[in-house]
mmCIF file of C-alpha atoms in Angstrom:
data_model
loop_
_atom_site.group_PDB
_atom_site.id
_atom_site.type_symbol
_atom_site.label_atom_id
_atom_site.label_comp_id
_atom_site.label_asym_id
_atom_site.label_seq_id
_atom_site.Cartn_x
_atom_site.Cartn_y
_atom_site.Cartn_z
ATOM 1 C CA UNK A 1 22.318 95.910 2.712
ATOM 2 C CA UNK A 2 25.532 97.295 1.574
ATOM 3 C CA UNK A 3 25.806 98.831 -1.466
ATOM 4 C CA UNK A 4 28.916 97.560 -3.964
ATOM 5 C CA UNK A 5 31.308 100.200 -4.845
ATOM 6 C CA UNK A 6 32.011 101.140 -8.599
ATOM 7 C CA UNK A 7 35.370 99.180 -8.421
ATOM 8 C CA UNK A 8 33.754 95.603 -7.136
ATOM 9 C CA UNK A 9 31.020 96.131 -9.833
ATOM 10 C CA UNK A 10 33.975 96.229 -12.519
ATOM 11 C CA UNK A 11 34.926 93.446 -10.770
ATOM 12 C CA UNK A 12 32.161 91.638 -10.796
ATOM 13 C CA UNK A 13 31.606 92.329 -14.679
ATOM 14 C CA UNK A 14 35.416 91.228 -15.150
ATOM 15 C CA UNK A 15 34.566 87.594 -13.737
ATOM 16 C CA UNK A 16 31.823 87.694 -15.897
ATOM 17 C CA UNK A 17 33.084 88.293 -18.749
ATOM 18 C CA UNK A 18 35.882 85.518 -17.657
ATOM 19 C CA UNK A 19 32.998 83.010 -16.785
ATOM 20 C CA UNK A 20 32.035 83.936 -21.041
ATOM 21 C CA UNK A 21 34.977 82.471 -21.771
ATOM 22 C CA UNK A 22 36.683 86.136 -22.439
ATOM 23 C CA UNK A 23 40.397 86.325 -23.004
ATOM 24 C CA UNK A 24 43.079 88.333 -21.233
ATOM 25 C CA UNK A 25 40.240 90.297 -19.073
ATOM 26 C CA UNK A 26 41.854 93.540 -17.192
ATOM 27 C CA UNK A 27 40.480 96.451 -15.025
ATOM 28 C CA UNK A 28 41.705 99.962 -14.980
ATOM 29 C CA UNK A 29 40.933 102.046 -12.697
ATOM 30 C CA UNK A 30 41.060 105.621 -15.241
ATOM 31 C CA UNK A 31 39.348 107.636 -12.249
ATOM 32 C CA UNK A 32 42.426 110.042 -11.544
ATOM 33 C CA UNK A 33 43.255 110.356 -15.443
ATOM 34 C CA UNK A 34 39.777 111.476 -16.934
ATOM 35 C CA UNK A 35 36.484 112.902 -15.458
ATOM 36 C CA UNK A 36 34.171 110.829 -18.137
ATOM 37 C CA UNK A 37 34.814 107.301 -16.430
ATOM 38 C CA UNK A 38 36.525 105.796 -13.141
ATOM 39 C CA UNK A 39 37.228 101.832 -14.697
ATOM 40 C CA UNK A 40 37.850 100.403 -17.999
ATOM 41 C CA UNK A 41 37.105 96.649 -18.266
ATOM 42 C CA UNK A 42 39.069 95.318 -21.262
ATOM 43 C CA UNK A 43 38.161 91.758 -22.744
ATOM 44 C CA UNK A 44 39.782 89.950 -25.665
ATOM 45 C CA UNK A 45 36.416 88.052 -27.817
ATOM 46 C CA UNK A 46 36.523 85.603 -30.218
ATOM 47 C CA UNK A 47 34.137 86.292 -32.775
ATOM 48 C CA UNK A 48 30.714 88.046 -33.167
ATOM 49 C CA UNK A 49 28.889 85.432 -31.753
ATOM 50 C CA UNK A 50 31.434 85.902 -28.306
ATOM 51 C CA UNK A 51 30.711 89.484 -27.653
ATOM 52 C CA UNK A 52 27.262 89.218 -28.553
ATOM 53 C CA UNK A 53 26.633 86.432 -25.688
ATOM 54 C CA UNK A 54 28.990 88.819 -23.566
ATOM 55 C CA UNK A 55 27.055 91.917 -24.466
ATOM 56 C CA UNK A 56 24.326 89.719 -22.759
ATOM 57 C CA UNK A 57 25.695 88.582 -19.831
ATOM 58 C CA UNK A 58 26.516 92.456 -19.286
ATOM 59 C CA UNK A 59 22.894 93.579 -20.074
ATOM 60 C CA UNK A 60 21.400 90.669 -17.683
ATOM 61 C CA UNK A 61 24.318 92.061 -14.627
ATOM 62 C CA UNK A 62 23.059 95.857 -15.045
ATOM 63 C CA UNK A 63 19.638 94.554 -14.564
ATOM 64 C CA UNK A 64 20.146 94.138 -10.945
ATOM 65 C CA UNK A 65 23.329 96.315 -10.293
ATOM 66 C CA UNK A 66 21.663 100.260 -10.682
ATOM 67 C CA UNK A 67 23.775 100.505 -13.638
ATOM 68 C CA UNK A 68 22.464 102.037 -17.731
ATOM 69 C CA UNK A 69 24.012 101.694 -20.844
ATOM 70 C CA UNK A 70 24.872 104.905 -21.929
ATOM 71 C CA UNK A 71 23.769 104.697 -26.028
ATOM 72 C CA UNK A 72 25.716 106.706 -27.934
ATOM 73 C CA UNK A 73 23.303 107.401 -30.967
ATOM 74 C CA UNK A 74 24.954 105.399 -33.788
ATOM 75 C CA UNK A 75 24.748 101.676 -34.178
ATOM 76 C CA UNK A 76 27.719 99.949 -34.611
ATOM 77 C CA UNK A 77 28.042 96.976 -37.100
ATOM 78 C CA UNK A 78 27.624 93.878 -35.834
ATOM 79 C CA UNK A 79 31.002 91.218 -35.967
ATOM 80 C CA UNK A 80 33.092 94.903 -35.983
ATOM 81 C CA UNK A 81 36.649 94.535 -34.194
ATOM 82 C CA UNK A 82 35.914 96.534 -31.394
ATOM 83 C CA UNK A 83 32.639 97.088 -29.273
ATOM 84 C CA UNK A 84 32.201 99.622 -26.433
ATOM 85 C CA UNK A 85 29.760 99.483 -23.806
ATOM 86 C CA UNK A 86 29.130 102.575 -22.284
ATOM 87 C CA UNK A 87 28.002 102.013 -18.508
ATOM 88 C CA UNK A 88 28.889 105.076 -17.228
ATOM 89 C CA UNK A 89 30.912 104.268 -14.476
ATOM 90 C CA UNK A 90 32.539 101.895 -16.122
ATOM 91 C CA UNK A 91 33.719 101.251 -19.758
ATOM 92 C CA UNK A 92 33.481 97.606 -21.182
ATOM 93 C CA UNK A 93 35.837 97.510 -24.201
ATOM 94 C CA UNK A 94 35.239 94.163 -26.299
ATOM 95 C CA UNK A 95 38.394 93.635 -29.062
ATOM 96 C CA UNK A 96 39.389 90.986 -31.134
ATOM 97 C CA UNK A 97 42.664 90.131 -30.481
ATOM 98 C CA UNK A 98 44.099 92.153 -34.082
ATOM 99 C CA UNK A 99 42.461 95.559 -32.406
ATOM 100 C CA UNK A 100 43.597 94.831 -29.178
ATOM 101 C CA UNK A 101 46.994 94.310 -30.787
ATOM 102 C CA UNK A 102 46.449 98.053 -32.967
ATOM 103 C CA UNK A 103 45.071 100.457 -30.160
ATOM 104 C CA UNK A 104 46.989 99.306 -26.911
ATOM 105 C CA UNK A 105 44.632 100.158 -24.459
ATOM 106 C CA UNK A 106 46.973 99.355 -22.038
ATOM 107 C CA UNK A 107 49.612 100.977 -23.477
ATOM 108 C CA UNK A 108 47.911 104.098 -23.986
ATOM 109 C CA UNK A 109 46.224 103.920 -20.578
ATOM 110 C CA UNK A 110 49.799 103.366 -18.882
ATOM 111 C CA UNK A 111 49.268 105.640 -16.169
ATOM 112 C CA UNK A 112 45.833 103.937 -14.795
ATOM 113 C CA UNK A 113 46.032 101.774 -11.825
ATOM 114 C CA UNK A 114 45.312 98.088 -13.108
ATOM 115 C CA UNK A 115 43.630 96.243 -10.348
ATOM 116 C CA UNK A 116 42.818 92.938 -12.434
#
């Protein structure tokens, strides 16, 4: 059996966080511009409620897909504006539409190759 690539697991988390009813959902590939992460997976949630069923949907994928969330020590609070998940590989950035608006991810990730 072949075994995905890095980029058709972003991929693969992108249309799932699409099927979740996720807004504006794009992949960067970072992998030239940093050596922490190769692809950001941005996603545009609704509520608390959204990114917590999202979250899911992510935590079910890694399950099967040889993929960890990477904790980063400190818990966020929950219905907060912006929620990372740390997967190593790739980044899964969850924003409300007022911090996707502030911090630009896009913007400030110009340079990255956006394959989604």
């Amino acid at each position: 059996m072949d075994e995905k690539t890095i980029e058709a697991k972003a991929l693969e988390i992108a249309q799932l966080m699409e099927d979740g009813k996720g807004r504006d959902v794009v992949v960067l590939d970072v992998s030239a511009l940093n050596s922490w992460t190769d692809y950001f997976v941005i996603v545009t949630v609704t509520s608390s409620a959204h990114w917590q069923g999202l979250y899911k949907y992510i935590k079910d994928y890694i399950k099967d897909n040889d993929l960890h969330i990477h904790e980063t020590g400190h818990k966020a609070p929950q219905g907060n504006e912006w929620n990372l998940i740390d997967l190593g590989s790739i980044v899964v950035h969850l924003m409300t539409d007022e911090a996707r608006n502030f911090y630009e991810l896009e913007k400030l990730w110009h340079a990255a190759k956006k394959i989604k």
